[in-house]
Short mmCIF file of N, CA and C in Angstrom, two decimals:
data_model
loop_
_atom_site.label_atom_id
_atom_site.label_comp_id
_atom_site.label_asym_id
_atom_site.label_seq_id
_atom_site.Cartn_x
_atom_site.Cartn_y
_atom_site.Cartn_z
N UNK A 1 113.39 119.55 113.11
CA UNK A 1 113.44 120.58 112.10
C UNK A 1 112.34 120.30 111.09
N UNK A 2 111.22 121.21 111.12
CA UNK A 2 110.25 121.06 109.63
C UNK A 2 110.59 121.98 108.24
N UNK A 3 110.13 121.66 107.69
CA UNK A 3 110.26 122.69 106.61
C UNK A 3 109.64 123.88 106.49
N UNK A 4 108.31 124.16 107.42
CA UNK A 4 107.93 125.78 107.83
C UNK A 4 108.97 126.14 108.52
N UNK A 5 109.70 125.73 109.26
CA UNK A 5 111.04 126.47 110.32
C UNK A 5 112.26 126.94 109.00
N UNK A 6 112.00 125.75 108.03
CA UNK A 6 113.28 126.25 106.80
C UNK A 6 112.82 127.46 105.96
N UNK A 7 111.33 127.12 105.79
CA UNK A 7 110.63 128.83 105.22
C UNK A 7 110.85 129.63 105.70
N UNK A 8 110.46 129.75 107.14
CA UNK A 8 110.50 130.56 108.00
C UNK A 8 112.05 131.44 108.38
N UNK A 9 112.60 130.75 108.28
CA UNK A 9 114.27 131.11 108.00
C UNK A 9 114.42 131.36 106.96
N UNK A 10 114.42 130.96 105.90
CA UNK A 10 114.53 132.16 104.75
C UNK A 10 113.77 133.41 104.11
N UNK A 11 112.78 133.21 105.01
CA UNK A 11 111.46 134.34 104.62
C UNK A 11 112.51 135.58 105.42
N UNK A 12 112.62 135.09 106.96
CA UNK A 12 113.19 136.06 107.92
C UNK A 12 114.80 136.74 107.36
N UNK A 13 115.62 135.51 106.33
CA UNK A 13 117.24 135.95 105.58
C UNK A 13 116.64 136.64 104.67
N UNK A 14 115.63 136.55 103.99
CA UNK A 14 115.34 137.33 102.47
C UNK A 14 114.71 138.63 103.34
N UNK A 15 114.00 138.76 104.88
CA UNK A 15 113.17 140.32 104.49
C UNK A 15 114.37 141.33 105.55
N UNK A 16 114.70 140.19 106.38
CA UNK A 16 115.44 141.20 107.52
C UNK A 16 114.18 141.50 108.54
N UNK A 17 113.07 140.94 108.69
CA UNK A 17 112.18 141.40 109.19
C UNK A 17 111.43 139.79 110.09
N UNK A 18 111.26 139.33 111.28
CA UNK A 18 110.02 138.89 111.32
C UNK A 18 108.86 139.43 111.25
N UNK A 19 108.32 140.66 111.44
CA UNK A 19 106.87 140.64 111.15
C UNK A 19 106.58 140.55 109.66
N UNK A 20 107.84 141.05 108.65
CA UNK A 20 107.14 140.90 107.19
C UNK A 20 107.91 139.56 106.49
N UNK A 21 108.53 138.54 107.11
CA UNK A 21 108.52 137.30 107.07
C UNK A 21 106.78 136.64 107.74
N UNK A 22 106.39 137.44 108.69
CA UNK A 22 105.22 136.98 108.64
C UNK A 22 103.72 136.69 108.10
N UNK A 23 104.47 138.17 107.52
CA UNK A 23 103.38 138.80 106.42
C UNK A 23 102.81 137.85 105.33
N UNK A 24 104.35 137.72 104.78
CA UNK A 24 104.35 136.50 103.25
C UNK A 24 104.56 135.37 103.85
N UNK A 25 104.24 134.93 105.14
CA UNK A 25 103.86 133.46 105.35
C UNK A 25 102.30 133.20 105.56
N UNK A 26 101.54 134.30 106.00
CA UNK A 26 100.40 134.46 106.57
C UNK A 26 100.37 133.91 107.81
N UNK A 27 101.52 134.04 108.56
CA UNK A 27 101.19 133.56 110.25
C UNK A 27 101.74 134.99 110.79
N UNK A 28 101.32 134.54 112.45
CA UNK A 28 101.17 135.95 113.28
C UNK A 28 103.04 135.61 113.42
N UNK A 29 103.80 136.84 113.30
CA UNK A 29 104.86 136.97 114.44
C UNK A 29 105.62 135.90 115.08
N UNK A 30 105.18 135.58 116.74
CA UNK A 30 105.18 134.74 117.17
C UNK A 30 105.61 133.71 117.10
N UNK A 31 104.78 133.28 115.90
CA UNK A 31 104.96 131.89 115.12
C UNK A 31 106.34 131.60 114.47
N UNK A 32 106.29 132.75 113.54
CA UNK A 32 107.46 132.52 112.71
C UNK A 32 108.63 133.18 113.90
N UNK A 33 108.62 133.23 114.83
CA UNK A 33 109.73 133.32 116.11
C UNK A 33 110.01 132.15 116.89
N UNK A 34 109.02 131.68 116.52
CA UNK A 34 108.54 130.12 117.50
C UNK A 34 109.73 128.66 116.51
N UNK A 35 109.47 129.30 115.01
CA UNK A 35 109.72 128.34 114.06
C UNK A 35 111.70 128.54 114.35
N UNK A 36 111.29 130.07 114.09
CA UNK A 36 113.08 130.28 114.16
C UNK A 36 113.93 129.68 115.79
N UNK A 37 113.57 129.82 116.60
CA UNK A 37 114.09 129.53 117.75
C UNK A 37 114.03 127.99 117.93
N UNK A 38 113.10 127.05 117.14
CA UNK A 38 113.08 125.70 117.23
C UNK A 38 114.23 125.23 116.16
N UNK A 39 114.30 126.04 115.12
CA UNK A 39 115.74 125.61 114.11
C UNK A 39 116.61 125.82 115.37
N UNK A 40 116.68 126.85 115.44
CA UNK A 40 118.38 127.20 116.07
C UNK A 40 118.56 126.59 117.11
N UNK A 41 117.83 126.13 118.15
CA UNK A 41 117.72 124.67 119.07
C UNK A 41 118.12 123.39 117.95
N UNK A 42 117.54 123.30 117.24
CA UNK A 42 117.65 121.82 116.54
C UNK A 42 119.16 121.71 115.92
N UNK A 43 119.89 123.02 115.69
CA UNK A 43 121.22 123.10 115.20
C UNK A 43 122.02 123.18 116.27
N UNK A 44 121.57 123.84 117.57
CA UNK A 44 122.83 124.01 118.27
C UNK A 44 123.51 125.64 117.72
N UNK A 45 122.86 126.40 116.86
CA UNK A 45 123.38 127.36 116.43
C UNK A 45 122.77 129.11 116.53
N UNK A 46 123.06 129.60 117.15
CA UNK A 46 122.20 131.12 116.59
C UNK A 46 122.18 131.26 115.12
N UNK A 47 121.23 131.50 114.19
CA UNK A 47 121.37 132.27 113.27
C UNK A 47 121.32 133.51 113.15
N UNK A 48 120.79 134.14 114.00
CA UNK A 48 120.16 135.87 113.77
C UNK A 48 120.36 136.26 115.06
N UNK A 49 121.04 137.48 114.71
CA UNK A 49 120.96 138.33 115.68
C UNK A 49 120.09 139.30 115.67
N UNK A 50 118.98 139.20 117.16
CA UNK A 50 117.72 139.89 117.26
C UNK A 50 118.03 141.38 117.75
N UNK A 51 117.40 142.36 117.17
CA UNK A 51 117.75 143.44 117.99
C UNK A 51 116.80 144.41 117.70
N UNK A 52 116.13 145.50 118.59
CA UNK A 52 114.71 145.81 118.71
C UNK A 52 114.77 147.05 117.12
N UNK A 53 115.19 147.01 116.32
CA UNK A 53 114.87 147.46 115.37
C UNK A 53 115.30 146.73 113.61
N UNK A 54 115.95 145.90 114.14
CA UNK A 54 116.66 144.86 112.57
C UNK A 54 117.00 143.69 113.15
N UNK A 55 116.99 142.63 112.31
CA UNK A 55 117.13 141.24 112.17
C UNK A 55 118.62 140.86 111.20
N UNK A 56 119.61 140.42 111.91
CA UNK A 56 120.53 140.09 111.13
C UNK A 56 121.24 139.03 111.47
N UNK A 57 121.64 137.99 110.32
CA UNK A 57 122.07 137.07 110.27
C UNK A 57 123.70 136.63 110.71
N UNK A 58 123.71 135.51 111.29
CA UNK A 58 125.37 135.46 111.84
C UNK A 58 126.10 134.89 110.98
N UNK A 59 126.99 135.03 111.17
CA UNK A 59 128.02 134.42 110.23
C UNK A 59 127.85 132.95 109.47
N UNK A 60 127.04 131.68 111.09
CA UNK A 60 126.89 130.66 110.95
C UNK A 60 125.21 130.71 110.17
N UNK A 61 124.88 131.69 110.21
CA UNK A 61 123.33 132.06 109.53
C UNK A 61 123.34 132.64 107.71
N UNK A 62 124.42 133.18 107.59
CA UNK A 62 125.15 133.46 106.23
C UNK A 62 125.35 132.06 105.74
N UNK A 63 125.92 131.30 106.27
CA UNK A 63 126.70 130.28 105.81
C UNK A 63 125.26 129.25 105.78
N UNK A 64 124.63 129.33 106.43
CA UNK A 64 123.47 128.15 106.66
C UNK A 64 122.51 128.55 105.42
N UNK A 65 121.90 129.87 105.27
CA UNK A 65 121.19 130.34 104.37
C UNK A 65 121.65 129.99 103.03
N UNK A 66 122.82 129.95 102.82
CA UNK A 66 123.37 129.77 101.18
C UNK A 66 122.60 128.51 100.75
N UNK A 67 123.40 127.39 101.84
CA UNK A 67 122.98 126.04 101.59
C UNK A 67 121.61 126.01 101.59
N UNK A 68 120.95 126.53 102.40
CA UNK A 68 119.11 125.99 102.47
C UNK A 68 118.39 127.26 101.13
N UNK A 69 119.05 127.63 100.65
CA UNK A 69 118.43 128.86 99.67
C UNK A 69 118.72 127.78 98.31
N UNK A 70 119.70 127.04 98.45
CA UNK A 70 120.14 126.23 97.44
C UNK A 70 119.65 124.99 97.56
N UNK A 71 119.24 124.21 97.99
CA UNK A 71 118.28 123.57 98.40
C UNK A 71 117.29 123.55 98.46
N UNK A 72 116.59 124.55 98.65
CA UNK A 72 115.13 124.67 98.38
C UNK A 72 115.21 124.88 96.93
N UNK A 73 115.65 125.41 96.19
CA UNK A 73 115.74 126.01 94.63
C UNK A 73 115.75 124.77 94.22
N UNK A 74 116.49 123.71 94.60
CA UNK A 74 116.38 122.46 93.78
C UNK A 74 115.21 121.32 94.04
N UNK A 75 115.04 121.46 95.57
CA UNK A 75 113.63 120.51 95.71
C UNK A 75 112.39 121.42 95.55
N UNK A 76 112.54 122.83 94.53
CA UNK A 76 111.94 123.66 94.53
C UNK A 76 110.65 124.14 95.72
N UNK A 77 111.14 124.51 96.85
CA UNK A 77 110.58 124.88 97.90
C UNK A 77 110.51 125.88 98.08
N UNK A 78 109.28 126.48 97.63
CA UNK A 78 108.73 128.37 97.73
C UNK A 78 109.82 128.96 98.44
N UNK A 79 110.47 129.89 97.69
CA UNK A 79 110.87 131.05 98.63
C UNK A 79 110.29 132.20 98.24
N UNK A 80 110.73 133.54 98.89
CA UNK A 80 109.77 134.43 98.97
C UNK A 80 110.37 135.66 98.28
N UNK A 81 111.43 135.72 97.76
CA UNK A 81 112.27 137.40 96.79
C UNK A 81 112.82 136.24 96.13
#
């Protein structure tokens, strides 16, 4: 788990979007798909449910986001809204 995969996961909880999680990371797509699918391997967990028009978070992705939104706020780690 790096901490672009923890950006990358909250860029993707804050827009609902990978391409405009990609946007405000300045990487292609891909990438920030690449980042998300290596968290959710490294947890053992889906966070998001992909679907060809919205991005939404699971229950265990609700619950994961609180903590890492709160966490970053304190080791103050850019988030993006």
């Amino acid at each position: 788990m790096s901490i672009n995969s923890l950006r990358a996961f909250i860029a993707v909880a804050q827009t609902g979007s990978f391409v405009k999680a990609a946007s405000l990371m300045d990487l292609p797509p891909s990438s920030v798909s690449r980042h998300i699918s290596a968290l959710e391997k490294s947890l053992g967990q889906k966070l998001l449910y992909r679907h060809t028009r919205a991005v939404r978070l699971t229950e265990v992705g609700v619950n994961y986001f609180e903590e890492i939104r709160e966490a970053a706020r304190a080791a103050r780690i850019e988030t993006f809204i």
